[in-house]
Coordinates of C-alpha atoms and ligand atoms in Angstrom, one line a residue:
X260 CA 104.8 117.8 114.3
X261 CA 106.6 118.8 117.7
X262 CA 108.8 121.3 116.2
X263 CA 110.9 120.7 119.8
X264 CA 112.2 117.9 119.8
X265 CA 112.9 118.7 115.7
X266 CA 115.1 121.7 117.4
X267 CA 117.1 119.7 120.0
X268 CA 118.4 117.1 117.1
X269 CA 121.3 120.1 116.3
X270 CA 121.7 120.0 120.1
X271 CA 123.1 116.5 119.8
X272 CA 127.0 116.3 120.8
X273 CA 129.1 115.3 117.8
X274 CA 131.8 112.0 118.4
X275 CA 133.0 108.8 116.6
X276 CA 129.8 107.1 116.8
X277 CA 128.8 109.3 113.6
X278 CA 130.6 108.1 110.2
X279 CA 130.1 110.9 108.2
X280 CA 132.5 113.2 111.3
X281 CA 135.2 114.8 111.2
X282 CA 137.4 113.6 114.3
X283 CA 137.8 117.7 114.6
X284 CA 133.7 118.4 114.9
X285 CA 134.1 115.9 117.7
X286 CA 133.0 117.8 121.1
X287 CA 131.2 120.5 119.3
X288 CA 127.2 119.9 119.4
X289 CA 125.9 120.1 115.4
X290 CA 124.3 123.5 116.1
X291 CA 128.0 124.0 116.8
X292 CA 130.0 123.0 114.2
X293 CA 127.2 124.4 111.2
X294 CA 128.7 127.8 112.9
X295 CA 132.0 127.5 111.4
X296 CA 130.9 127.4 108.5
X297 CA 132.4 123.6 107.3
X298 CA 132.6 122.4 103.4
X299 CA 132.4 119.5 102.0
X300 CA 136.4 119.5 101.5
X301 CA 136.8 119.3 105.4
X302 CA 135.0 115.2 105.2
X303 CA 135.8 112.6 104.6
X304 CA 135.6 109.1 102.6
X305 CA 133.3 107.5 102.6
X306 CA 130.8 109.9 102.4
X307 CA 126.7 110.2 102.0
X308 CA 125.8 114.4 101.2
X309 CA 122.2 115.6 101.0
X310 CA 121.8 118.1 98.1
X311 CA 119.5 121.4 100.0
X312 CA 118.4 122.4 96.6
X313 CA 117.5 119.5 95.1
X314 CA 115.6 118.5 99.0
X315 CA 113.8 121.5 98.1
X316 CA 113.0 121.4 94.8
X317 CA 111.5 117.8 94.7
X318 CA 110.3 118.7 97.6
X319 CA 108.4 122.1 95.9
X320 CA 107.4 119.7 92.5
X321 CA 106.8 116.9 94.5
X322 CA 103.6 119.3 96.8
X323 CA 102.7 121.4 93.5
X324 CA 102.4 118.4 91.1
X325 CA 99.7 116.4 94.4
X326 CA 97.8 119.8 94.8
X327 CA 97.5 119.6 90.3
X328 CA 95.9 116.2 90.7
X329 CA 94.0 116.7 93.9
X330 CA 95.2 114.1 96.3
X331 CA 96.9 113.5 99.5
X332 CA 100.0 112.9 100.0
X333 CA 101.5 110.5 102.6
X334 CA 104.5 110.5 102.5
X335 CA 106.6 107.3 104.0
X336 CA 108.0 107.6 106.0
X337 CA 111.2 105.2 106.3
X338 CA 112.0 105.8 103.2
X339 CA 114.4 108.6 105.4
X340 CA 113.2 108.0 108.9
X341 CA 114.9 111.3 109.3
X342 CA 112.4 113.1 111.9
X343 CA 113.8 116.3 110.1
X344 CA 113.1 115.9 107.1
X345 CA 109.5 115.1 107.9
X346 CA 108.9 118.1 109.3
X347 CA 109.7 119.7 106.0
X348 CA 107.7 117.6 104.1
X349 CA 104.0 118.3 107.0
X350 CA 105.5 121.6 106.0
X351 CA 105.1 122.1 102.6
X352 CA 102.2 120.4 102.5
X353 CA 101.5 116.5 103.0
X354 CA 98.7 115.5 105.3
X355 CA 100.3 112.7 106.9
X356 CA 103.4 110.0 107.0
X357 CA 103.3 106.8 106.3
X358 CA 105.8 103.9 107.9
X359 CA 106.0 100.0 108.2
X360 CA 106.1 99.1 111.3
X361 CA 105.8 99.5 115.4
X362 CA 109.4 100.5 115.6
X363 CA 108.6 102.8 113.2
X364 CA 105.5 104.6 114.6
X365 CA 107.5 104.8 118.4
X366 CA 110.1 106.8 116.8
X367 CA 107.0 108.9 114.9
X368 CA 106.0 109.8 118.4
X369 CA 108.7 110.8 119.7
X370 CA 108.9 113.8 117.8
X371 CA 105.5 114.3 117.7
X372 CA 103.8 112.9 114.5
X373 CA 100.3 113.4 115.2
X374 CA 98.9 112.2 111.4
X375 CA 100.4 108.4 110.6
X376 CA 99.2 105.3 108.3
X377 CA 100.8 102.0 109.0
X378 CA 101.0 101.2 105.6
X379 CA 101.0 97.2 106.9
X380 CA 98.8 95.9 109.6
X381 CA 100.1 95.7 113.1
X382 CA 100.1 92.4 115.3
X383 CA 102.1 92.5 118.1
X384 CA 100.0 92.3 121.6
X385 CA 102.8 94.2 123.3
X386 CA 102.9 97.3 120.3
X387 CA 98.9 97.1 120.4
X388 CA 98.7 97.7 123.9
X389 CA 101.8 100.9 123.0
X390 CA 99.7 101.9 120.5
X391 CA 95.8 102.3 122.7
X392 CA 97.5 104.1 125.0
X393 CA 99.1 106.5 122.8
X394 CA 96.1 107.1 121.4
X395 CA 94.1 107.0 125.2
X396 CA 96.6 109.2 125.5
X397 CA 95.8 111.6 122.9
X398 CA 92.8 112.3 121.4
X399 CA 94.8 114.3 118.7
X400 CA 96.6 111.6 117.8
X401 CA 94.9 110.0 114.2
X402 CA 96.3 106.6 113.1
X403 CA 95.1 104.2 110.4
X404 CA 96.7 100.9 109.8
X405 CA 95.6 98.1 107.2
X406 CA 94.6 95.4 107.2
X407 CA 94.1 91.8 105.1
X408 CA 92.5 88.9 106.8
X409 CA 90.2 88.2 108.7
X410 CA 92.6 86.4 110.8
X411 CA 94.2 89.2 111.3
X412 CA 91.1 91.2 112.3
X413 CA 90.3 88.8 115.0
X414 CA 93.7 89.0 116.5
X415 CA 94.0 92.8 116.0
X416 CA 90.5 92.9 118.2
X417 CA 91.5 89.8 120.9
X418 CA 94.7 92.5 121.6
X419 CA 92.9 96.2 121.8
X420 CA 90.5 94.3 124.1
X421 CA 93.6 92.8 126.9
X422 CA 94.8 96.4 126.0
X423 CA 91.5 97.6 127.4
X424 CA 91.3 100.0 124.8
X425 CA 88.7 103.2 125.0
X426 CA 89.7 104.8 121.2
X427 CA 88.3 102.7 118.4
X428 CA 91.8 101.6 115.5
X429 CA 90.9 103.3 112.6
X430 CA 92.3 100.3 109.3
X431 CA 92.0 100.3 105.8
X432 CA 91.5 97.1 104.2
X433 CA 94.2 96.8 101.7
X434 CA 93.8 94.7 98.8
X435 CA 96.6 92.7 97.2
X436 CA 97.0 91.7 93.2
X437 CA 98.2 88.4 91.9
X438 CA 102.2 88.1 93.2
X439 CA 102.2 90.2 94.8
X440 CA 103.5 90.7 98.6
X441 CA 99.9 91.4 101.6
X442 CA 96.5 92.2 100.8
X443 CA 93.5 90.1 100.6
X444 CA 93.6 88.6 97.5
X445 CA 90.8 89.7 95.0
X446 CA 87.8 91.5 96.2
X447 CA 84.7 89.0 97.4
X448 CA 88.3 87.8 99.6
X449 CA 89.0 92.0 100.5
X450 CA 84.5 91.5 101.6
X451 CA 84.8 89.4 104.3
X452 CA 88.0 91.3 105.8
X453 CA 85.2 94.6 105.5
X454 CA 82.9 91.9 107.7
X455 CA 85.1 90.9 109.8
X456 CA 85.7 94.4 110.9
X457 CA 82.9 96.4 111.1
X458 CA 82.0 93.1 113.9
X459 CA 85.0 93.9 115.7
X460 CA 84.2 96.5 118.4
X461 CA 87.5 98.3 118.8
X462 CA 87.8 98.8 114.7
X463 CA 86.7 101.1 112.9
X464 CA 86.6 100.5 108.8
X465 CA 87.8 103.8 107.8
X466 CA 88.5 103.1 103.8
X467 CA 90.7 100.7 101.7
X468 CA 94.5 100.8 100.6
X469 CA 97.3 99.1 99.1
X470 CA 100.7 99.5 97.2
X471 CA 100.9 99.2 93.1
X472 CA 104.8 98.8 93.4
X473 CA 104.5 95.6 94.9
X474 CA 103.2 94.4 91.3
X475 CA 105.5 96.0 88.3
X476 CA 108.7 97.0 88.6
X477 CA 109.7 99.3 85.4
X478 CA 106.8 101.4 83.0
X479 CA 106.9 99.0 80.3
X480 CA 103.6 98.8 78.6
X481 CA 102.7 95.5 80.3
X482 CA 103.9 97.3 84.1
X483 CA 101.4 100.3 83.5
X484 CA 98.4 98.1 82.5
X485 CA 99.2 95.5 85.8
X486 CA 99.2 98.7 87.7
X487 CA 95.8 100.2 85.9
X488 CA 93.8 96.7 86.7
X489 CA 94.9 96.1 90.7
X490 CA 94.2 100.4 91.0
X491 CA 91.4 99.2 88.9
X492 CA 89.8 96.5 91.4
X493 CA 90.7 99.2 94.4
X494 CA 88.2 102.2 93.2
X495 CA 85.5 98.9 92.7
X496 CA 85.4 97.7 96.5
X497 CA 85.6 101.2 97.7
X498 CA 82.9 101.5 95.1
X499 CA 81.1 98.0 97.1
X500 CA 82.6 99.3 100.5
X501 CA 81.1 102.7 100.9
X502 CA 77.6 102.6 101.7
X503 CA 78.7 101.2 104.7
X504 CA 81.3 103.5 105.6
X505 CA 80.9 104.4 109.0
X506 CA 82.2 107.8 108.6
X507 CA 82.0 110.4 105.9
X508 CA 85.1 110.9 104.6
X509 CA 87.1 107.1 103.9
X510 CA 90.5 106.6 103.2
X511 CA 92.4 105.3 99.6
X512 CA 95.0 104.8 99.9
X513 CA 97.7 103.8 96.9
X514 CA 101.3 105.7 95.6
X515 CA 104.4 104.5 96.2
X516 CA 107.1 106.8 93.5
X517 CA 106.6 105.5 90.2
X518 CA 103.3 105.2 89.7
X519 CA 101.8 108.1 91.8
X520 CA 100.5 109.9 88.1
X521 CA 97.8 106.9 87.7
X522 CA 97.0 106.2 90.6
X523 CA 95.4 109.9 90.9
X524 CA 94.4 108.8 87.5
X525 CA 92.8 105.7 88.6
X526 CA 92.0 106.5 92.2
X527 CA 89.7 110.6 91.7
X528 CA 87.3 109.8 90.0
X529 CA 85.9 107.8 93.5
X530 CA 86.4 111.8 95.0
X531 CA 83.5 113.1 92.5
X532 CA 81.6 109.8 92.6
X533 CA 81.1 109.8 97.1
X534 CA 81.7 113.2 98.6
X535 CA 84.0 113.0 101.1
X536 CA 86.7 110.5 99.8
X537 CA 90.5 111.3 100.7
X538 CA 93.1 109.6 98.2
X539 CA 96.3 109.3 99.6
X540 CA 99.7 108.7 97.1
X541 CA 102.5 107.4 99.5
X542 CA 105.4 108.5 97.7
X543 CA 108.8 108.5 100.3
X544 CA 111.5 108.3 98.0
X545 CA 110.2 111.0 95.9
X546 CA 111.9 113.2 98.2
X547 CA 116.1 112.6 97.7
X548 CA 114.9 110.0 94.6
X549 CA 118.0 109.3 92.5
X550 CA 120.3 108.6 89.8
X551 CA 119.2 105.5 88.8
X552 CA 115.6 103.1 89.2
X553 CA 113.4 106.3 89.8
X554 CA 115.6 108.8 88.4
X555 CA 114.0 105.7 84.8
X556 CA 110.5 104.9 86.1
X557 CA 109.7 108.5 87.7
X558 CA 106.2 109.4 86.1
X559 CA 107.7 113.1 85.9
X560 CA 110.6 112.1 84.0
X561 CA 108.0 109.9 81.7
X562 CA 105.0 112.1 81.0
X563 CA 106.4 115.5 78.9
X564 CA 106.6 118.4 80.6
X565 CA 107.0 117.7 83.3
X566 CA 109.5 119.7 86.0
X567 CA 111.6 116.4 86.5
X568 CA 113.0 115.4 89.5
X569 CA 116.5 116.7 91.3
X570 CA 118.3 113.9 92.9
X571 CA 119.7 114.4 96.1
X572 CA 121.9 111.9 97.2
X573 CA 125.6 112.1 96.2
X574 CA 128.2 108.9 97.0
X575 CA 132.5 110.1 97.7
X576 CA 134.6 107.6 97.8
X577 CA 138.3 107.7 97.7
X578 CA 141.0 105.4 95.1
X579 CA 142.7 103.7 97.7
X580 CA 144.1 101.6 95.1
X581 CA 144.8 101.4 91.9
X582 CA 146.3 97.5 91.3
X583 CA 145.9 97.0 87.4
X584 CA 145.3 99.7 85.0
X585 CA 142.1 99.3 84.6
X586 CA 141.4 99.1 87.7
X587 CA 140.5 101.8 90.7
X588 CA 139.2 100.9 94.3
X589 CA 137.1 103.1 96.0
X590 CA 136.6 103.8 99.8
X591 CA 133.0 103.2 100.3
X592 CA 131.3 99.7 99.9
X593 CA 128.1 97.4 101.0
X594 CA 127.7 99.4 104.3
X595 CA 127.9 102.5 103.1
X596 CA 126.1 103.1 100.2
X597 CA 123.6 101.1 98.1
X598 CA 123.5 99.0 95.8
X599 CA 119.6 96.6 96.0
X600 CA 118.6 98.6 92.3
X601 CA 121.6 99.1 91.0
X602 CA 125.3 100.4 91.5
X603 CA 126.5 104.3 92.1
X604 CA 127.0 105.7 88.6
X605 CA 130.9 107.5 88.7
X606 CA 130.2 110.8 87.7
X607 CA 132.8 112.9 88.3
X608 CA 136.7 113.6 90.1
X609 CA 136.1 116.4 92.9
X610 CA 138.3 119.5 91.3
X611 CA 139.1 117.4 88.2
X612 CA 136.0 117.6 86.1
X613 CA 132.9 114.9 84.5
X614 CA 134.7 110.6 84.4
X615 CA 133.0 109.6 81.4
X616 CA 133.4 106.0 80.5
X617 CA 133.9 104.6 83.5
X618 CA 132.1 102.2 85.5
X619 CA 131.1 100.2 88.3
X620 CA 131.3 97.0 88.4
X621 CA 130.3 95.9 91.6
X622 CA 130.0 96.9 95.5
X623 CA 132.1 94.5 98.3
X624 CA 131.2 95.1 102.0
X625 CA 133.5 98.4 101.8
X626 CA 135.2 98.3 98.5
X627 CA 133.2 99.6 94.8
X628 CA 135.5 97.7 92.1
X629 CA 136.1 101.4 89.1
X630 CA 136.8 100.1 86.0
X631 CA 138.1 102.1 83.2
X632 CA 138.9 104.9 84.7
X633 CA 143.1 105.1 84.2
X634 CA 145.0 107.3 85.3
X635 CA 141.8 110.5 85.4
X636 CA 141.2 108.6 89.0
X637 CA 144.4 108.0 90.4
X638 CA 145.1 107.0 94.3
X639 CA 143.8 109.1 96.2
X640 CA 140.9 111.6 94.7
X641 CA 137.7 111.7 95.2
X642 CA 135.3 110.6 93.7
X643 CA 131.5 111.4 93.1
X644 CA 128.6 108.6 93.0
X645 CA 125.1 109.1 92.4
X646 CA 123.2 106.5 93.5
X647 CA 120.9 104.4 93.6
X648 CA 117.3 103.5 95.9
X649 CA 116.8 106.5 98.5
X650 CA 115.9 103.4 101.2
X651 CA 118.4 101.7 101.5
X652 CA 121.2 105.4 100.8
X653 CA 119.8 106.6 104.2
X654 CA 119.7 103.2 106.5
X655 CA 123.6 102.9 106.0
X656 CA 123.4 106.3 108.0
X657 CA 122.7 108.1 111.0
X658 CA 123.8 111.5 110.6
X659 CA 124.1 113.4 106.6
X660 CA 125.2 116.4 105.8
X661 CA 123.8 118.1 103.8
X662 CA 125.4 120.4 101.7
X663 CA 123.7 123.8 99.9
X664 CA 124.7 122.2 96.2
X665 CA 126.6 119.1 95.4
X666 CA 127.6 121.1 91.9
X667 CA 129.8 123.2 93.4
X668 CA 132.9 123.9 93.6
X669 CA 133.4 124.1 97.3
X670 CA 130.0 123.0 98.2
X671 CA 129.2 124.2 101.5
X672 CA 127.8 122.2 104.5
X673 CA 124.3 123.6 105.6
X674 CA 123.0 120.9 108.1
X675 CA 123.3 117.6 109.2
X676 CA 120.9 115.7 109.3
X677 CA 120.4 113.0 112.2
X678 CA 118.7 109.2 111.4
X679 CA 116.3 107.5 113.4
X680 CA 116.7 103.2 111.6
Ligands
PLP200 C1 103.5 99.8 101.2 C2 104.4 101.0 100.7 N1 103.8 102.4 100.8 C3 103.9 102.9 99.8 C4 106.3 102.9 99.0 C5 106.4 103.5 98.5 O1 107.3 103.0 97.9 P1 108.7 104.0 97.1 O2 109.3 103.2 97.7 O3 108.5 104.3 96.0 O4 108.5 105.9 97.5 C6 106.5 101.7 99.3 C7 107.4 101.0 99.2 O5 109.0 100.4 99.2 C8 106.1 100.3 99.9 O6 106.4 99.6 100.9

């Protein structure tokens, strides 16, 4: 990764473009403002913050888990779209960064990420021409994408030929599952895709992959069985393709933040059966983690004796109206906080302590409906909200303050994380 490009983010001038930044910081650089020693009290609402201690804890915990489980980690970068956070993931031992589409790839290349996994199919001809040029210009750039049909293989091949691509593009055959998202349905269909890749001069078959998270959404026995069945099929696909891979180090990849334990259990035996096989998990949400969906489903919360992850993200919103005794309206809404995997959870009132018995019942574009707080959340009080789903939290903020400890009485702002969505 280009450390200078990441370091240069601290030279960005703060102004009205960044909604988290108070007006008295305008005109200063990120570096200059942080040097003034700001605290959370100097920031306004609505606000999203990250917690440095929790981010670090999650980074170390996941890196240790992957080492122990014998899997490589290619964190999904679309969760944060924050090159500075990707840099910490790579420094903690991540093997590559995973991304979902062409604009995300371009961000990663602008910051010099050398090993990228596109967990998707790239068919846009102009995008493939850009990719081919990028690969040819940078021999140390390693790129792998997915394909799930012979049609997409043909279209990729035609576009890469038209672009005069010199280096073959590595692709994994994507296996899907019934009711899931993309991915060839069934092993025979996936074998046909592999045959098409072998016949395409601009592509090179580098392994198999897929996303079990598209097939299950909870940790019930039924959901876990569906995930396991799917992973057995993925392993079997690898077995069938292994004799013909044109590489000694093929990749088998699955695993978001919900089922990476089952992924490791089902896929790591492949590395013994076929030495050289790299098993890669792609968890992205683990880094910020949450107080909602992932708190409930994370394998590190479900496994006895495991070190759980900690939520590193919080919302902060001010009571701006108390029109009914048990209804308070806060100044954060859908534009500021995630709401697609559960509503925010009221946790505390700043300076007053824990907030119990209250509930967020709805979010409008710019308002939170807090019920049941009564006099514990008077007009002007600032409420800390636990959040669910990092992927739809980061995309609402271009610059996110990082505090040292969100639980401290006066958390210090120690960084500002720039995102590029
Ligand atoms: C294909 C793919 N891989 C990996 C991930 C990462 O999963 P998580 O967000 O649970 O960390 C996602 C998330 O949507 C995904 O779509």
